[in-house]
């Protein structure tokens, strides 16, 4: 049975993006391991806007009316229905590009990606068994992995119990063998 893989592409440097190259190789490896239908959501090409007063009022009214089929919820529905998710984003400013935050504002919809139980505790509604976070950075991430920590937190909210990070680090350090660092990051995937 072919599974659905959602690739959330926030690799904003196009063909020059080392993160995108890492994602392409990782998805190729993943697809060899298990057959996937790949659905790419290229955030640079999407018209996702940050939530503001007007859009929040509209979203709350749609939720109150239980109109989950509205186009406003397309990102949440695709995210909730995916069997596996790959998020590709460069490591910027101790985190990721702002497009990721805006995307997750559209994904975080009570009644689609999560719900609250009678006790007030959130329960995830997403189908994905695993989420992979793929990134690259000029230096080393160390203990400042705020982007992945944020994604991991949301994954728990959505009911996705398994998350993994694949990172190519040190790519802008003078004298660093960039190709070797990229291979090292991909080699780690064979242990997943």
PDB file of C-alpha atoms in Angstrom:
ATOM      1  CA  UNK A   1       0.000   0.000   0.000  1.00  0.00           C
ATOM      2  CA  UNK A   2       1.358   3.419  -0.979  1.00  0.00           C
ATOM      3  CA  UNK A   3       1.510   5.872   1.909  1.00  0.00           C
ATOM      4  CA  UNK A   4       1.215   9.650   1.812  1.00  0.00           C
ATOM      5  CA  UNK A   5       4.328  11.728   2.595  1.00  0.00           C
ATOM      6  CA  UNK A   6       3.854  15.444   3.151  1.00  0.00           C
ATOM      7  CA  UNK A   7       6.995  17.469   2.410  1.00  0.00           C
ATOM      8  CA  UNK A   8       6.776  20.946   3.951  1.00  0.00           C
ATOM      9  CA  UNK A   9       9.424  22.835   1.986  1.00  0.00           C
ATOM     10  CA  UNK A  10      10.725  26.006   3.646  1.00  0.00           C
ATOM     11  CA  UNK A  11      14.059  25.835   1.793  1.00  0.00           C
ATOM     12  CA  UNK A  12      13.898  29.420   0.587  1.00  0.00           C
ATOM     13  CA  UNK A  13      17.122  29.563  -1.413  1.00  0.00           C
ATOM     14  CA  UNK A  14      15.823  27.519  -4.330  1.00  0.00           C
ATOM     15  CA  UNK A  15      18.386  25.408  -6.174  1.00  0.00           C
ATOM     16  CA  UNK A  16      21.181  26.903  -4.027  1.00  0.00           C
ATOM     17  CA  UNK A  17      19.626  25.585  -0.826  1.00  0.00           C
ATOM     18  CA  UNK A  18      21.761  22.996   0.924  1.00  0.00           C
ATOM     19  CA  UNK A  19      18.758  22.126   3.088  1.00  0.00           C
ATOM     20  CA  UNK A  20      16.720  21.355  -0.047  1.00  0.00           C
ATOM     21  CA  UNK A  21      19.497  19.137  -1.391  1.00  0.00           C
ATOM     22  CA  UNK A  22      19.561  17.300   1.940  1.00  0.00           C
ATOM     23  CA  UNK A  23      15.759  16.954   1.848  1.00  0.00           C
ATOM     24  CA  UNK A  24      15.800  15.596  -1.697  1.00  0.00           C
ATOM     25  CA  UNK A  25      18.359  12.935  -0.787  1.00  0.00           C
ATOM     26  CA  UNK A  26      16.567  12.055   2.449  1.00  0.00           C
ATOM     27  CA  UNK A  27      13.164  11.737   0.754  1.00  0.00           C
ATOM     28  CA  UNK A  28      14.735   9.595  -1.979  1.00  0.00           C
ATOM     29  CA  UNK A  29      16.201   7.308   0.724  1.00  0.00           C
ATOM     30  CA  UNK A  30      12.888   7.238   2.605  1.00  0.00           C
ATOM     31  CA  UNK A  31      10.972   6.412  -0.569  1.00  0.00           C
ATOM     32  CA  UNK A  32      13.347   3.492  -1.278  1.00  0.00           C
ATOM     33  CA  UNK A  33      12.652   2.185   2.215  1.00  0.00           C
ATOM     34  CA  UNK A  34       8.855   2.419   1.822  1.00  0.00           C
ATOM     35  CA  UNK A  35       6.786   3.583  -1.136  1.00  0.00           C
ATOM     36  CA  UNK A  36       5.248   7.036  -0.730  1.00  0.00           C
ATOM     37  CA  UNK A  37       3.058   9.363  -2.726  1.00  0.00           C
ATOM     38  CA  UNK A  38       4.828  12.697  -2.138  1.00  0.00           C
ATOM     39  CA  UNK A  39       2.802  15.870  -1.624  1.00  0.00           C
ATOM     40  CA  UNK A  40       5.081  18.914  -1.525  1.00  0.00           C
ATOM     41  CA  UNK A  41       3.922  22.119   0.109  1.00  0.00           C
ATOM     42  CA  UNK A  42       6.449  24.734  -1.035  1.00  0.00           C
ATOM     43  CA  UNK A  43       5.897  27.564   1.447  1.00  0.00           C
ATOM     44  CA  UNK A  44       7.526  30.147  -0.807  1.00  0.00           C
ATOM     45  CA  UNK A  45       4.841  29.504  -3.424  1.00  0.00           C
ATOM     46  CA  UNK A  46       1.901  29.402  -1.011  1.00  0.00           C
ATOM     47  CA  UNK A  47      -0.239  32.402  -0.085  1.00  0.00           C
ATOM     48  CA  UNK A  48      -0.267  31.701   3.657  1.00  0.00           C
ATOM     49  CA  UNK A  49      -0.619  34.821   5.749  1.00  0.00           C
ATOM     50  CA  UNK A  50      -0.142  35.350   9.483  1.00  0.00           C
ATOM     51  CA  UNK A  51      -3.297  35.276  11.571  1.00  0.00           C
ATOM     52  CA  UNK A  52      -4.762  38.709  12.250  1.00  0.00           C
ATOM     53  CA  UNK A  53      -7.985  39.847  13.870  1.00  0.00           C
ATOM     54  CA  UNK A  54     -10.111  39.417  10.737  1.00  0.00           C
ATOM     55  CA  UNK A  55      -8.765  35.964   9.855  1.00  0.00           C
ATOM     56  CA  UNK A  56      -9.090  34.781  13.477  1.00  0.00           C
ATOM     57  CA  UNK A  57     -12.729  35.914  13.601  1.00  0.00           C
ATOM     58  CA  UNK A  58     -13.404  34.101  10.314  1.00  0.00           C
ATOM     59  CA  UNK A  59     -11.638  30.930  11.481  1.00  0.00           C
ATOM     60  CA  UNK A  60     -13.456  30.920  14.836  1.00  0.00           C
ATOM     61  CA  UNK A  61     -16.816  31.313  13.081  1.00  0.00           C
ATOM     62  CA  UNK A  62     -16.038  28.465  10.681  1.00  0.00           C
ATOM     63  CA  UNK A  63     -15.031  26.250  13.606  1.00  0.00           C
ATOM     64  CA  UNK A  64     -18.162  27.190  15.566  1.00  0.00           C
ATOM     65  CA  UNK A  65     -20.260  26.304  12.503  1.00  0.00           C
ATOM     66  CA  UNK A  66     -18.197  23.088  12.042  1.00  0.00           C
ATOM     67  CA  UNK A  67     -17.340  24.046   8.459  1.00  0.00           C
ATOM     68  CA  UNK A  68     -14.091  22.070   8.331  1.00  0.00           C
ATOM     69  CA  UNK A  69     -14.250  21.795   4.530  1.00  0.00           C
ATOM     70  CA  UNK A  70     -13.488  25.500   4.051  1.00  0.00           C
ATOM     71  CA  UNK A  71     -10.313  26.213   2.048  1.00  0.00           C
ATOM     72  CA  UNK A  72      -8.887  27.960   5.118  1.00  0.00           C
ATOM     73  CA  UNK A  73      -8.289  24.506   6.600  1.00  0.00           C
ATOM     74  CA  UNK A  74      -6.530  22.864   3.639  1.00  0.00           C
ATOM     75  CA  UNK A  75      -3.089  22.937   5.308  1.00  0.00           C
ATOM     76  CA  UNK A  76      -4.421  21.466   8.544  1.00  0.00           C
ATOM     77  CA  UNK A  77      -6.289  18.720   6.689  1.00  0.00           C
ATOM     78  CA  UNK A  78      -3.275  17.713   4.572  1.00  0.00           C
ATOM     79  CA  UNK A  79      -1.069  17.701   7.657  1.00  0.00           C
ATOM     80  CA  UNK A  80      -3.568  15.624   9.652  1.00  0.00           C
ATOM     81  CA  UNK A  81      -4.011  13.068   6.848  1.00  0.00           C
ATOM     82  CA  UNK A  82      -0.312  12.472   6.059  1.00  0.00           C
ATOM     83  CA  UNK A  83       1.244   9.115   6.992  1.00  0.00           C
ATOM     84  CA  UNK A  84       4.708  10.691   7.371  1.00  0.00           C
ATOM     85  CA  UNK A  85       5.904  14.290   7.336  1.00  0.00           C
ATOM     86  CA  UNK A  86       9.226  15.832   6.310  1.00  0.00           C
ATOM     87  CA  UNK A  87       9.838  19.462   7.195  1.00  0.00           C
ATOM     88  CA  UNK A  88      12.794  21.053   5.444  1.00  0.00           C
ATOM     89  CA  UNK A  89      14.004  24.367   6.827  1.00  0.00           C
ATOM     90  CA  UNK A  90      17.386  26.038   7.170  1.00  0.00           C
ATOM     91  CA  UNK A  91      18.664  26.928  10.623  1.00  0.00           C
ATOM     92  CA  UNK A  92      18.201  30.691  10.798  1.00  0.00           C
ATOM     93  CA  UNK A  93      18.559  32.889  13.857  1.00  0.00           C
ATOM     94  CA  UNK A  94      18.530  29.896  16.259  1.00  0.00           C
ATOM     95  CA  UNK A  95      15.323  28.631  14.660  1.00  0.00           C
ATOM     96  CA  UNK A  96      13.844  28.576  11.144  1.00  0.00           C
ATOM     97  CA  UNK A  97      12.392  30.995   8.538  1.00  0.00           C
ATOM     98  CA  UNK A  98       9.218  32.831   9.597  1.00  0.00           C
ATOM     99  CA  UNK A  99       7.265  30.966   6.902  1.00  0.00           C
ATOM    100  CA  UNK A 100       7.282  27.874   9.153  1.00  0.00           C
ATOM    101  CA  UNK A 101       5.598  29.721  12.030  1.00  0.00           C
ATOM    102  CA  UNK A 102       2.954  31.132   9.697  1.00  0.00           C
ATOM    103  CA  UNK A 103       2.388  27.656   8.224  1.00  0.00           C
ATOM    104  CA  UNK A 104       1.847  26.150  11.663  1.00  0.00           C
ATOM    105  CA  UNK A 105      -0.675  28.863  12.507  1.00  0.00           C
ATOM    106  CA  UNK A 106      -2.667  27.476   9.570  1.00  0.00           C
ATOM    107  CA  UNK A 107      -2.086  23.851  10.646  1.00  0.00           C
ATOM    108  CA  UNK A 108      -2.985  24.254  14.323  1.00  0.00           C
ATOM    109  CA  UNK A 109      -6.745  23.884  14.093  1.00  0.00           C
ATOM    110  CA  UNK A 110      -8.757  22.495  16.980  1.00  0.00           C
ATOM    111  CA  UNK A 111     -10.989  19.801  15.511  1.00  0.00           C
ATOM    112  CA  UNK A 112      -8.591  18.882  12.691  1.00  0.00           C
ATOM    113  CA  UNK A 113      -5.045  18.454  14.033  1.00  0.00           C
ATOM    114  CA  UNK A 114      -5.909  18.286  17.734  1.00  0.00           C
ATOM    115  CA  UNK A 115      -8.864  18.478  20.094  1.00  0.00           C
ATOM    116  CA  UNK A 116      -9.454  18.941  23.802  1.00  0.00           C
ATOM    117  CA  UNK A 117     -10.678  16.062  25.927  1.00  0.00           C
ATOM    118  CA  UNK A 118     -13.340  16.482  28.620  1.00  0.00           C
ATOM    119  CA  UNK A 119     -10.514  17.013  31.120  1.00  0.00           C
ATOM    120  CA  UNK A 120      -9.131  19.938  29.063  1.00  0.00           C
ATOM    121  CA  UNK A 121      -6.036  18.029  27.998  1.00  0.00           C
ATOM    122  CA  UNK A 122      -5.260  18.271  24.268  1.00  0.00           C
ATOM    123  CA  UNK A 123      -5.373  15.082  22.211  1.00  0.00           C
ATOM    124  CA  UNK A 124      -3.710  14.768  18.832  1.00  0.00           C
ATOM    125  CA  UNK A 125      -5.737  13.937  15.741  1.00  0.00           C
ATOM    126  CA  UNK A 126      -2.950  13.557  13.166  1.00  0.00           C
ATOM    127  CA  UNK A 127      -2.443  10.279  11.353  1.00  0.00           C
ATOM    128  CA  UNK A 128       1.357  10.546  10.897  1.00  0.00           C
ATOM    129  CA  UNK A 129       3.498   7.945  12.561  1.00  0.00           C
ATOM    130  CA  UNK A 130       6.659  10.011  12.233  1.00  0.00           C
ATOM    131  CA  UNK A 131       7.834  13.534  11.523  1.00  0.00           C
ATOM    132  CA  UNK A 132      11.331  14.250  10.217  1.00  0.00           C
ATOM    133  CA  UNK A 133      12.872  17.702  10.571  1.00  0.00           C
ATOM    134  CA  UNK A 134      15.658  18.308   8.044  1.00  0.00           C
ATOM    135  CA  UNK A 135      17.939  21.306   8.430  1.00  0.00           C
ATOM    136  CA  UNK A 136      21.367  22.683   7.613  1.00  0.00           C
ATOM    137  CA  UNK A 137      23.383  25.411   9.228  1.00  0.00           C
ATOM    138  CA  UNK A 138      26.605  27.341   8.821  1.00  0.00           C
ATOM    139  CA  UNK A 139      27.855  26.626  12.352  1.00  0.00           C
ATOM    140  CA  UNK A 140      26.866  24.062  14.951  1.00  0.00           C
ATOM    141  CA  UNK A 141      23.437  24.004  16.567  1.00  0.00           C
ATOM    142  CA  UNK A 142      24.527  22.800  19.992  1.00  0.00           C
ATOM    143  CA  UNK A 143      21.931  23.468  22.704  1.00  0.00           C
ATOM    144  CA  UNK A 144      20.208  26.203  20.689  1.00  0.00           C
ATOM    145  CA  UNK A 145      17.821  24.029  18.737  1.00  0.00           C
ATOM    146  CA  UNK A 146      14.745  26.169  19.242  1.00  0.00           C
ATOM    147  CA  UNK A 147      13.253  25.440  15.809  1.00  0.00           C
ATOM    148  CA  UNK A 148      13.289  21.673  16.253  1.00  0.00           C
ATOM    149  CA  UNK A 149      12.137  21.995  19.875  1.00  0.00           C
ATOM    150  CA  UNK A 150       9.130  24.015  18.669  1.00  0.00           C
ATOM    151  CA  UNK A 151       8.296  21.428  15.984  1.00  0.00           C
ATOM    152  CA  UNK A 152       8.697  18.605  18.513  1.00  0.00           C
ATOM    153  CA  UNK A 153       6.294  20.346  20.889  1.00  0.00           C
ATOM    154  CA  UNK A 154       3.685  20.816  18.185  1.00  0.00           C
ATOM    155  CA  UNK A 155       4.116  17.191  17.116  1.00  0.00           C
ATOM    156  CA  UNK A 156       3.156  16.086  20.624  1.00  0.00           C
ATOM    157  CA  UNK A 157       0.098  18.379  20.498  1.00  0.00           C
ATOM    158  CA  UNK A 158      -0.892  16.808  17.175  1.00  0.00           C
ATOM    159  CA  UNK A 159      -0.386  13.244  18.439  1.00  0.00           C
ATOM    160  CA  UNK A 160       2.757  12.496  16.414  1.00  0.00           C
ATOM    161  CA  UNK A 161       4.857  10.533  18.868  1.00  0.00           C
ATOM    162  CA  UNK A 162       8.043  10.060  16.838  1.00  0.00           C
ATOM    163  CA  UNK A 163      10.181  12.934  15.597  1.00  0.00           C
ATOM    164  CA  UNK A 164      13.720  12.881  14.255  1.00  0.00           C
ATOM    165  CA  UNK A 165      16.065  15.630  13.204  1.00  0.00           C
ATOM    166  CA  UNK A 166      18.529  15.277  10.349  1.00  0.00           C
ATOM    167  CA  UNK A 167      21.065  18.121  10.358  1.00  0.00           C
ATOM    168  CA  UNK A 168      24.081  19.021   8.249  1.00  0.00           C
ATOM    169  CA  UNK A 169      26.118  21.352  10.427  1.00  0.00           C
ATOM    170  CA  UNK A 170      29.250  23.474  10.117  1.00  0.00           C
ATOM    171  CA  UNK A 171      28.706  24.180   6.430  1.00  0.00           C
ATOM    172  CA  UNK A 172      30.032  27.769   6.493  1.00  0.00           C
ATOM    173  CA  UNK A 173      33.128  27.111   8.584  1.00  0.00           C
ATOM    174  CA  UNK A 174      36.286  27.981   6.660  1.00  0.00           C
ATOM    175  CA  UNK A 175      38.049  24.796   5.587  1.00  0.00           C
ATOM    176  CA  UNK A 176      35.061  22.534   6.340  1.00  0.00           C
ATOM    177  CA  UNK A 177      34.422  19.772   3.814  1.00  0.00           C
ATOM    178  CA  UNK A 178      30.788  20.616   3.030  1.00  0.00           C
ATOM    179  CA  UNK A 179      30.187  17.463   0.981  1.00  0.00           C
ATOM    180  CA  UNK A 180      31.496  15.326   3.842  1.00  0.00           C
ATOM    181  CA  UNK A 181      29.179  17.099   6.297  1.00  0.00           C
ATOM    182  CA  UNK A 182      26.201  16.526   3.996  1.00  0.00           C
ATOM    183  CA  UNK A 183      27.124  12.826   3.655  1.00  0.00           C
ATOM    184  CA  UNK A 184      27.516  12.554   7.428  1.00  0.00           C
ATOM    185  CA  UNK A 185      23.978  13.906   7.939  1.00  0.00           C
ATOM    186  CA  UNK A 186      22.562  11.485   5.355  1.00  0.00           C
ATOM    187  CA  UNK A 187      24.512   8.554   6.802  1.00  0.00           C
ATOM    188  CA  UNK A 188      22.682   9.128  10.069  1.00  0.00           C
ATOM    189  CA  UNK A 189      19.378   8.421   8.294  1.00  0.00           C
ATOM    190  CA  UNK A 190      20.374   4.807   7.812  1.00  0.00           C
ATOM    191  CA  UNK A 191      20.119   4.415  11.582  1.00  0.00           C
ATOM    192  CA  UNK A 192      16.538   5.712  11.744  1.00  0.00           C
TER     193      UNK A 192
END
